Short mmCIF file of C-alpha atoms in Angstrom, two decimals:
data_model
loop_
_atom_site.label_atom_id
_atom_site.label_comp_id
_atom_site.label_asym_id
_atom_site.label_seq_id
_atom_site.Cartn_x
_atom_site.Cartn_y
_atom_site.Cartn_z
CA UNK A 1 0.00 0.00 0.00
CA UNK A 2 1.26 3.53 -0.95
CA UNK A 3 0.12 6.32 1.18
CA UNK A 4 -2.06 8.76 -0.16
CA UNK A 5 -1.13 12.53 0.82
CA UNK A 6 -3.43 14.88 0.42
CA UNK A 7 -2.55 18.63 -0.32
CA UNK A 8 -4.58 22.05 -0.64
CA UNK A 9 -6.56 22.70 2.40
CA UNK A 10 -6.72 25.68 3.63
CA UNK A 11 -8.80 28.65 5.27
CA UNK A 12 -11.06 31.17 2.81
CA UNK A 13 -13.85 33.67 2.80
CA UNK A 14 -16.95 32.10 1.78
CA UNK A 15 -17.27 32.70 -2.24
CA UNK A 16 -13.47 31.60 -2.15
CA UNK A 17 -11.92 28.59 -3.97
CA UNK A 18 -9.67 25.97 -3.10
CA UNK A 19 -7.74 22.86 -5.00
CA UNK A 20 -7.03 19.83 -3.38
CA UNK A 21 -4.92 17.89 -4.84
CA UNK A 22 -3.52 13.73 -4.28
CA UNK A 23 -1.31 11.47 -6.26
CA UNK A 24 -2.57 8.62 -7.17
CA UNK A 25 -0.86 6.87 -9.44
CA UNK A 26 -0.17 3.62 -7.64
CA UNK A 27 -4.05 3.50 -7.86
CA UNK A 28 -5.46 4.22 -11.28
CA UNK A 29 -7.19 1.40 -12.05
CA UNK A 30 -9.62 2.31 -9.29
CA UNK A 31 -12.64 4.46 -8.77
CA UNK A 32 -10.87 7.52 -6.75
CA UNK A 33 -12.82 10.05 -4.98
CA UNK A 34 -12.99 12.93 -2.74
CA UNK A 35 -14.95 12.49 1.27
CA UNK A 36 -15.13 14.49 3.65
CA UNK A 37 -16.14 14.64 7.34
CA UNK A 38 -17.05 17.52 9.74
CA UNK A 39 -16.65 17.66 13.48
CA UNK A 40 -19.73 15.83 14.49
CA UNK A 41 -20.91 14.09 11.33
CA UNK A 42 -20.85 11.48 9.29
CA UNK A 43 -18.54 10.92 6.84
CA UNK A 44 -19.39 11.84 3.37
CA UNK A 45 -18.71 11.14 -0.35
CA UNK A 46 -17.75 14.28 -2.53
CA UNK A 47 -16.73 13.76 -5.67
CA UNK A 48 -15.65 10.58 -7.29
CA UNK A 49 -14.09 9.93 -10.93
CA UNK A 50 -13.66 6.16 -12.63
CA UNK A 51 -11.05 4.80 -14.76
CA UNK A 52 -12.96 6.06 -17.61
CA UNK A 53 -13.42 9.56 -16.53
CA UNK A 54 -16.95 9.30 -15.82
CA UNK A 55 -18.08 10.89 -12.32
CA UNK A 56 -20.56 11.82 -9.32
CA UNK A 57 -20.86 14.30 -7.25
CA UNK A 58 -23.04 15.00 -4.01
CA UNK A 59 -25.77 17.27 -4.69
CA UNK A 60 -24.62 19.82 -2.48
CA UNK A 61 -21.68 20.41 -4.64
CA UNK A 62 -23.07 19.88 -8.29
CA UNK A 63 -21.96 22.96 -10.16
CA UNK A 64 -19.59 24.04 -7.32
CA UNK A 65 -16.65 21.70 -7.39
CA UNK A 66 -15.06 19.34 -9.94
CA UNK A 67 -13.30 16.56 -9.82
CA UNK A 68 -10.57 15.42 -12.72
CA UNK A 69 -7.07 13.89 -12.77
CA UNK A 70 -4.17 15.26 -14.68
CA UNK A 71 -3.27 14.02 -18.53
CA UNK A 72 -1.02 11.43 -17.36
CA UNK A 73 -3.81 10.07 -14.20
CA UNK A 74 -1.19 10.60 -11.63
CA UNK A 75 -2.37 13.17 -9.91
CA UNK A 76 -6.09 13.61 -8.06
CA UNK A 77 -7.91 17.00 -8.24
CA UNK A 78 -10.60 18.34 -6.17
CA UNK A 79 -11.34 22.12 -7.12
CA UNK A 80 -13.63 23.91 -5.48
CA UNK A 81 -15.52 27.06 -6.19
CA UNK A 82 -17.87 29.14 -4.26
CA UNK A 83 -17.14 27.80 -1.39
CA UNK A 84 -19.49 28.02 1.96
CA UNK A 85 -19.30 27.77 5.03
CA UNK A 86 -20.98 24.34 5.29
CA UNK A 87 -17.97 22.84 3.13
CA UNK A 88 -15.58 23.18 6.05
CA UNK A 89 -14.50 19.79 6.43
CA UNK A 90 -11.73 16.90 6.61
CA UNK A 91 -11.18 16.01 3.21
CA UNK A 92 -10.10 12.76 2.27
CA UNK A 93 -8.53 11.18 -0.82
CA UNK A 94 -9.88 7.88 -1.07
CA UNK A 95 -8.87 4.67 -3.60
CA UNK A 96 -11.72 2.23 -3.54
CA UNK A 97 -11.19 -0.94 -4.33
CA UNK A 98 -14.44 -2.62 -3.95
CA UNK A 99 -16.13 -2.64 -6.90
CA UNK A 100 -18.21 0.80 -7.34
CA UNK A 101 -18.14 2.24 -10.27
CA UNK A 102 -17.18 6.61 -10.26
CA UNK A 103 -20.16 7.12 -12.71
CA UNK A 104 -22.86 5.81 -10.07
CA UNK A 105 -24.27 7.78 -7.46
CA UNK A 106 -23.69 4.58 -5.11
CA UNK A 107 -19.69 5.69 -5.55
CA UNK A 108 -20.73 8.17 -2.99
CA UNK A 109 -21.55 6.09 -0.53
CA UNK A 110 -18.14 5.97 2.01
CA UNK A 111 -16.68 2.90 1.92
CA UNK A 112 -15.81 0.58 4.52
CA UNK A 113 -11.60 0.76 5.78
CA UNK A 114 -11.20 -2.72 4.36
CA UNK A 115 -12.47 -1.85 0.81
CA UNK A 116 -10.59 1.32 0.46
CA UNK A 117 -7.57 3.48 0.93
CA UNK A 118 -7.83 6.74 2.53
CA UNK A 119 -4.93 9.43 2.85
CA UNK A 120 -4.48 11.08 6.31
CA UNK A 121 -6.95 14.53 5.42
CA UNK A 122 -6.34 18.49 4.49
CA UNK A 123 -8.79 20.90 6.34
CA UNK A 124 -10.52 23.14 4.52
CA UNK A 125 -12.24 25.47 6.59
CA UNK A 126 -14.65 28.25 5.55
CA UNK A 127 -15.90 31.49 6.69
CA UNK A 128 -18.56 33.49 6.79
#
C-alpha cells in the first residue's frame, strides 16, 4: 500500500476557492474520490471519478466543485468554487477498491476501511 497525501486545504472567505490535490498513481485502475467529514458528522462522499473519466458528485456540490485527474492520471484534483461555510470539512482522498463504479451515485456512498484506501486529510475550513 502507498500512502495517499493529500494537499490544498486551507482557510477562505466564503465565495473563495480551493484545490485539493492527491497522487494517485499507484491506484489508477480504481474508482478515486474525494470524502469528507465535519466535526460531528458522518462521513461523506464528494466527488468521485472512474477509470474512464466518468463521475458523481453529491448534490450539495453539483456545479460548485469538480473533480478530474491530470493528462497522465497521476495526480487527483478536487477544485472547489464558491465555497461556503458548510464545506468546512476533513477532506479525504480515497482509492476504492471494492467494486463501485465513479459514474454511479452509489460511488458516494463511504466505503468501509477494508475496501478502500484513505490518505491522512487536508482541512478546509470556511468562513462566513
Amino acid at each position: 500500500q502507498v500512502e495517499l497525501v493529500e494537499s490544498g486545504g486551507g482557510s477562505v472567505q466564503a465565495g473563495g476557492s480551493l484545490r485539493l490535490s492527491c497522487p494517485v498513481s499507484v491506484y489508477t485502475t480504481y474508482c478515486l474520490g474525494w470524502f469528507r467529514q465535519a466535526p460531528g458528522k458522518e462521513r461523506e462522499g464528494v466527488a468521485t471519478i472512474d477509470t474512464d473519466g466518468s463521475t458523481s458528485y453529491a448534490d450539495s456540490v453539483k456545479g460548485r466543485f469538480t473533480i478530474s485527474k491530470d493528462n497522465a492520471g497521476n495526480i487527483l484534483y478536487l477544485q472547489m468554487n464558491d465555497l461556503k461555510p458548510e464545506d468546512t470539512a476533513m477532506y479525504y482522498c480515497v482509492a476504492r477498491i471494492d467494486k463501485a463504479y465513479g459514474g454511479s451515485p452509489e460511488s458516494l456512498v463511504p466505503p468501509l476501511d477494508d475496501s478502500s484506501y484513505w490518505g491522512r486529510g487536508t482541512q478546509v475550513t470556511v468562513s462566513s
